[in-house]
Amino acid sequence: MISEMEVDHNESSVEIKSAMHTWRYRHHFTYKADQGKNIIVQCNLCLPRVNLLSTSKTSTSNLKKHLDRTHLGCEAKPDVKRGRKKEEYNGEESRHCQLKKLKAEIISKCMTQTKIDELIFNFIVEDCQSFYVLEQPGFRKLVAGLTEGLRSMDRVTLFTKVDQGFSRMREELMEKLSSIQYVCTTADIWTANSRSFFGMTCHWIDKHSLERKSAALGFARLQGRITHDTIAGRIHDIHVAYNIESKVQTTVTDNGSPFISVFREFAVDSKESDDDIGFYENVSTVLEGEPEQDMLLFLPTVQRCASHTLELIVTEDFWQAVSQGPMCQLHYSTMAKVYAVWNKCHHLQVGMDSAEEIGKMALVVPAVIRWNVEYCAVQKIVSLSERELTELCARLEVPRMQPEEMAFLKEYVTVFHPLAFALELFQAEQKCYLGLVIPTVLSLKNKLNEQKDSATYLSGVINAIVVAIDLRFQELFASTEAKIATATTPQFRLLWMAASDREEMCAVLATEAAQMDPGTITEPNPSRSSSNTIETEDDFFSYGSVKPAIQIQQRGVMEEIRKYVEGTGKSLECLQDFPRIKQLFLKYNTTLPSTAPIQRLFSQKGNLVTSQRNFLTDDYFERIQLLRYNSNVCTLVTE
């Protein structure tokens, strides 16, 4: 109480009263002495230990912090007779103190050893950390300090949890895939720092929500000489390991020669002679080092990556057209200055003022070798004003852009904007289907042709790119599977086709739909599962003609297709009203148009081949990568 304090009746008492007199926790402190603008008080809750505290005469913040840190709501109670907020106190704590006490109890209950082990496990998996980080003294102190005495797991425990988590993830993934009818896989080989890895991902569409799901199946280290047999064996072994060899519609790869040669030799529908399909000697000798009998492998059909095909067009075909055209010198001089700006932004040590000004311009500097990233960087340079660009070149000490060069860059950005947009569509994963490719390529050709008349510098290049598109996507335009995938996508239906070809496409859809009646897929009747069941005389006699029931079924299929084609809905939800079209969509649009998912598996967070990874064996490195990628579709709860 203020009356119990030994306070001199002078000017300082007025200051003390202004700070302490109305404070609701003042009864926990006893005044001891004056110290300039501060006062010294003793905490009554710390007794019998003498704890002297200093606080301002006009503020009690230090004392309040002491109560919150040392006596968190348990002992420190406000004075019920005095205070700014006259709270009612009937033998119970105030609501504020109750909430603090409840928060402390929740924290103490949540921070159990099991919870800490789970958090550390997720930290190792999500960031691909070395297991040796658990042995670091600093990491152990961090865990002990944050958890009030709980300890970090050791490496042996972590190895056990990784093994358990991987086994659980594999079982859960196989259970999911067992109920899936159609899947698509992507495969690629990634090499860095003299190490090669073979990766494979799996993708399917949920038959209820029509959402695409993805999972990683393999991330194996390849050692020794990489041959066609090695690649084919890896693909086949992963398909067999997850029991999906009969469900894979296609395997999507890039346009690199190794994969094209592998699938040309081992694919089921290969056009090569029967003597050359899928037969080779001692594959396991290459993969496992053990001699076995000759093997017969059949791989699924291959789907070339559409985004990689577009990148080849805009790099190889574009550069070839430019080098042979009249704009060759202008293009080379312009891009040389652009690359000079990017290189200086990477390596040149500029002053603080220059760095700040360059930062305000928010320049996009391409750090990876991809055309769409380079295009965005060029687009950012074009968006700068003439004054900003001149200042930028002066600060970086690079040659200034001439007006003709800037005009060339602006036309470059305008002409190739549709191509950059198409690449973004193909590299998406959740909303990208095989049925997107044909309409996108057709629209791309139309938009490029529209730019032809207004183009000043790139008119001849546009013609060469359009020809290259027709040549490189020729196989896709001739594919019946790609046409069905496009026709069963509500966003496009048959709008992309010529009117004269739509009737023929409806007949193709009817033929395919008649073979997959939704009634037989969802719940087949065991008593009617075989068409040869004889129950009456009418079932016995057959005259070789089509039964009326089949004719009615075909009419029903065609009627459903007509209604679907004439519809206007663009959402996938409208497929719920057309069960046969929905089944066709699931079968043919499960295929992805690009290998973007497998590239994300290789490059996610840029933390794959580092000094941390060198401490992991190949087996555990693969397990960590698969656990990380599959955390969205499988649980990683450890015991």
Tab-separated table of N, CA, C and O in Angstrom, residues 532-576:
chain	number	residue	atom	x	y	z
A	532	ASN	N	-22.581	-64.817	-71.618
A	532	ASN	CA	-22.861	-66.184	-72.061
A	532	ASN	C	-23.770	-66.943	-71.108
A	532	ASN	O	-23.987	-68.143	-71.282
A	533	THR	N	-24.267	-66.266	-70.057
A	533	THR	CA	-25.141	-66.933	-69.107
A	533	THR	C	-26.462	-67.283	-69.775
A	533	THR	O	-27.113	-66.430	-70.374
A	534	ILE	N	-26.857	-68.530	-69.675
A	534	ILE	CA	-28.103	-69.008	-70.284
A	534	ILE	C	-29.104	-69.303	-69.178
A	534	ILE	O	-28.867	-70.173	-68.331
A	535	GLU	N	-30.181	-68.567	-69.134
A	535	GLU	CA	-31.218	-68.794	-68.145
A	535	GLU	C	-32.534	-69.212	-68.775
A	535	GLU	O	-33.323	-69.922	-68.163
A	536	THR	N	-32.823	-68.780	-69.988
A	536	THR	CA	-34.062	-69.133	-70.684
A	536	THR	C	-33.739	-69.553	-72.098
A	536	THR	O	-32.590	-69.445	-72.572
A	537	GLU	N	-34.781	-70.008	-72.817
A	537	GLU	CA	-34.587	-70.381	-74.213
A	537	GLU	C	-34.222	-69.181	-75.071
A	537	GLU	O	-33.457	-69.287	-76.031
A	538	ASP	N	-34.767	-68.022	-74.701
A	538	ASP	CA	-34.442	-66.820	-75.479
A	538	ASP	C	-32.966	-66.479	-75.379
A	538	ASP	O	-32.391	-65.897	-76.311
A	539	ASP	N	-32.352	-66.820	-74.228
A	539	ASP	CA	-30.922	-66.567	-74.082
A	539	ASP	C	-30.085	-67.533	-74.902
A	539	ASP	O	-28.946	-67.245	-75.253
A	540	PHE	N	-30.673	-68.697	-75.208
A	540	PHE	CA	-29.920	-69.712	-75.929
A	540	PHE	C	-29.847	-69.421	-77.420
A	540	PHE	O	-28.782	-69.506	-78.042
A	541	PHE	N	-31.019	-69.076	-78.004
A	541	PHE	CA	-31.059	-68.886	-79.454
A	541	PHE	C	-30.391	-67.575	-79.845
A	541	PHE	O	-30.675	-66.511	-79.271
A	542	SER	N	-29.530	-67.650	-80.828
A	542	SER	CA	-28.814	-66.481	-81.332
A	542	SER	C	-28.816	-66.534	-82.844
A	542	SER	O	-28.514	-67.574	-83.446
A	543	TYR	N	-29.145	-65.401	-83.477
A	543	TYR	CA	-29.251	-65.361	-84.942
A	543	TYR	C	-28.209	-64.429	-85.556
A	543	TYR	O	-28.311	-64.066	-86.721
A	544	GLY	N	-27.238	-63.984	-84.761
A	544	GLY	CA	-26.173	-63.162	-85.319
A	544	GLY	C	-26.540	-61.719	-85.507
A	544	GLY	O	-25.782	-60.959	-86.091
A	545	SER	N	-27.692	-61.276	-85.068
A	545	SER	CA	-28.096	-59.883	-85.223
A	545	SER	C	-27.893	-59.151	-83.911
A	545	SER	O	-27.763	-59.753	-82.841
A	546	VAL	N	-27.914	-57.840	-83.967
A	546	VAL	CA	-27.728	-57.018	-82.772
A	546	VAL	C	-28.997	-57.037	-81.957
A	546	VAL	O	-30.085	-56.820	-82.478
A	547	LYS	N	-28.858	-57.296	-80.682
A	547	LYS	CA	-30.016	-57.340	-79.813
A	547	LYS	C	-30.604	-55.939	-79.630
A	547	LYS	O	-29.865	-54.943	-79.655
A	548	PRO	N	-31.913	-55.857	-79.415
A	548	PRO	CA	-32.521	-54.541	-79.195
A	548	PRO	C	-31.922	-53.809	-78.014
A	548	PRO	O	-31.796	-52.590	-78.029
A	549	ALA	N	-31.509	-54.549	-76.955
A	549	ALA	CA	-30.941	-53.873	-75.780
A	549	ALA	C	-29.671	-53.128	-76.141
A	549	ALA	O	-29.406	-52.021	-75.661
A	550	ILE	N	-28.838	-53.743	-77.011
A	550	ILE	CA	-27.598	-53.077	-77.426
A	550	ILE	C	-27.902	-51.858	-78.277
A	550	ILE	O	-27.248	-50.821	-78.166
A	551	GLN	N	-28.922	-51.957	-79.123
A	551	GLN	CA	-29.301	-50.798	-79.928
A	551	GLN	C	-29.787	-49.657	-79.037
A	551	GLN	O	-29.441	-48.495	-79.261
A	552	ILE	N	-30.566	-50.007	-78.013
A	552	ILE	CA	-31.041	-48.962	-77.088
A	552	ILE	C	-29.858	-48.340	-76.347
A	552	ILE	O	-29.789	-47.130	-76.145
A	553	GLN	N	-28.878	-49.193	-75.969
A	553	GLN	CA	-27.711	-48.669	-75.267
A	553	GLN	C	-26.930	-47.711	-76.163
A	553	GLN	O	-26.486	-46.653	-75.718
A	554	GLN	N	-26.742	-48.086	-77.419
A	554	GLN	CA	-26.010	-47.206	-78.332
A	554	GLN	C	-26.745	-45.900	-78.546
A	554	GLN	O	-26.136	-44.838	-78.646
A	555	ARG	N	-28.103	-45.994	-78.639
A	555	ARG	CA	-28.859	-44.746	-78.769
A	555	ARG	C	-28.703	-43.890	-77.516
A	555	ARG	O	-28.610	-42.663	-77.587
A	556	GLY	N	-28.668	-44.535	-76.337
A	556	GLY	CA	-28.466	-43.770	-75.107
A	556	GLY	C	-27.104	-43.101	-75.057
A	556	GLY	O	-26.973	-41.972	-74.608
A	557	VAL	N	-26.077	-43.816	-75.535
A	557	VAL	CA	-24.734	-43.236	-75.572
A	557	VAL	C	-24.700	-42.031	-76.493
A	557	VAL	O	-24.168	-40.966	-76.152
A	558	MET	N	-25.253	-42.160	-77.681
A	558	MET	CA	-25.237	-41.056	-78.642
A	558	MET	C	-26.044	-39.876	-78.132
A	558	MET	O	-25.653	-38.712	-78.337
A	559	GLU	N	-27.153	-40.155	-77.445
A	559	GLU	CA	-27.948	-39.061	-76.899
A	559	GLU	C	-27.167	-38.298	-75.837
A	559	GLU	O	-27.214	-37.062	-75.769
A	560	GLU	N	-26.422	-39.033	-74.999
A	560	GLU	CA	-25.606	-38.370	-73.979
A	560	GLU	C	-24.513	-37.529	-74.614
A	560	GLU	O	-24.233	-36.408	-74.171
A	561	ILE	N	-23.901	-38.047	-75.675
A	561	ILE	CA	-22.840	-37.300	-76.350
A	561	ILE	C	-23.398	-36.046	-76.998
A	561	ILE	O	-22.776	-34.973	-76.951
A	562	ARG	N	-24.577	-36.148	-77.612
A	562	ARG	CA	-25.203	-34.972	-78.230
A	562	ARG	C	-25.461	-33.890	-77.191
A	562	ARG	O	-25.183	-32.707	-77.421
A	563	LYS	N	-26.012	-34.291	-76.053
A	563	LYS	CA	-26.288	-33.301	-75.004
A	563	LYS	C	-24.999	-32.660	-74.499
A	563	LYS	O	-24.947	-31.460	-74.221
A	564	TYR	N	-23.955	-33.484	-74.371
A	564	TYR	CA	-22.686	-32.947	-73.895
A	564	TYR	C	-22.090	-31.957	-74.899
A	564	TYR	O	-21.626	-30.874	-74.524
A	565	VAL	N	-22.091	-32.319	-76.178
A	565	VAL	CA	-21.515	-31.453	-77.212
A	565	VAL	C	-22.265	-30.135	-77.304
A	565	VAL	O	-21.668	-29.069	-77.533
A	566	GLU	N	-23.572	-30.161	-77.117
A	566	GLU	CA	-24.379	-28.950	-77.227
A	566	GLU	C	-24.359	-28.118	-75.940
A	566	GLU	O	-24.917	-27.021	-75.910
A	567	GLY	N	-23.761	-28.631	-74.881
A	567	GLY	CA	-23.713	-27.897	-73.618
A	567	GLY	C	-22.787	-26.704	-73.675
A	567	GLY	O	-21.970	-26.558	-74.591
A	568	THR	N	-22.905	-25.848	-72.666
A	568	THR	CA	-22.102	-24.619	-72.615
A	568	THR	C	-21.248	-24.507	-71.354
A	568	THR	O	-20.453	-23.579	-71.242
A	569	GLY	N	-21.427	-25.417	-70.411
A	569	GLY	CA	-20.652	-25.332	-69.169
A	569	GLY	C	-19.181	-25.606	-69.398
A	569	GLY	O	-18.812	-26.504	-70.169
A	570	LYS	N	-18.313	-24.859	-68.733
A	570	LYS	CA	-16.866	-25.014	-68.898
A	570	LYS	C	-16.195	-25.639	-67.674
A	570	LYS	O	-15.016	-25.985	-67.725
A	571	SER	N	-16.943	-25.767	-66.601
A	571	SER	CA	-16.379	-26.344	-65.385
A	571	SER	C	-16.397	-27.863	-65.473
A	571	SER	O	-17.264	-28.470	-66.107
A	572	LEU	N	-15.436	-28.491	-64.790
A	572	LEU	CA	-15.403	-29.951	-64.763
A	572	LEU	C	-16.583	-30.542	-64.009
A	572	LEU	O	-16.886	-31.735	-64.164
A	573	GLU	N	-17.254	-29.735	-63.207
A	573	GLU	CA	-18.397	-30.237	-62.456
A	573	GLU	C	-19.517	-30.703	-63.377
A	573	GLU	O	-20.304	-31.573	-63.012
A	574	CYS	N	-19.615	-30.121	-64.561
A	574	CYS	CA	-20.692	-30.524	-65.472
A	574	CYS	C	-20.522	-31.952	-65.971
A	574	CYS	O	-21.470	-32.553	-66.489
A	575	LEU	N	-19.319	-32.525	-65.811
A	575	LEU	CA	-19.118	-33.906	-66.227
A	575	LEU	C	-19.893	-34.887	-65.354
A	575	LEU	O	-20.108	-36.036	-65.748
A	576	GLN	N	-20.302	-34.450	-64.159
A	576	GLN	CA	-21.088	-35.328	-63.297
A	576	GLN	C	-22.428	-35.681	-63.931
A	576	GLN	O	-23.017	-36.710	-63.591
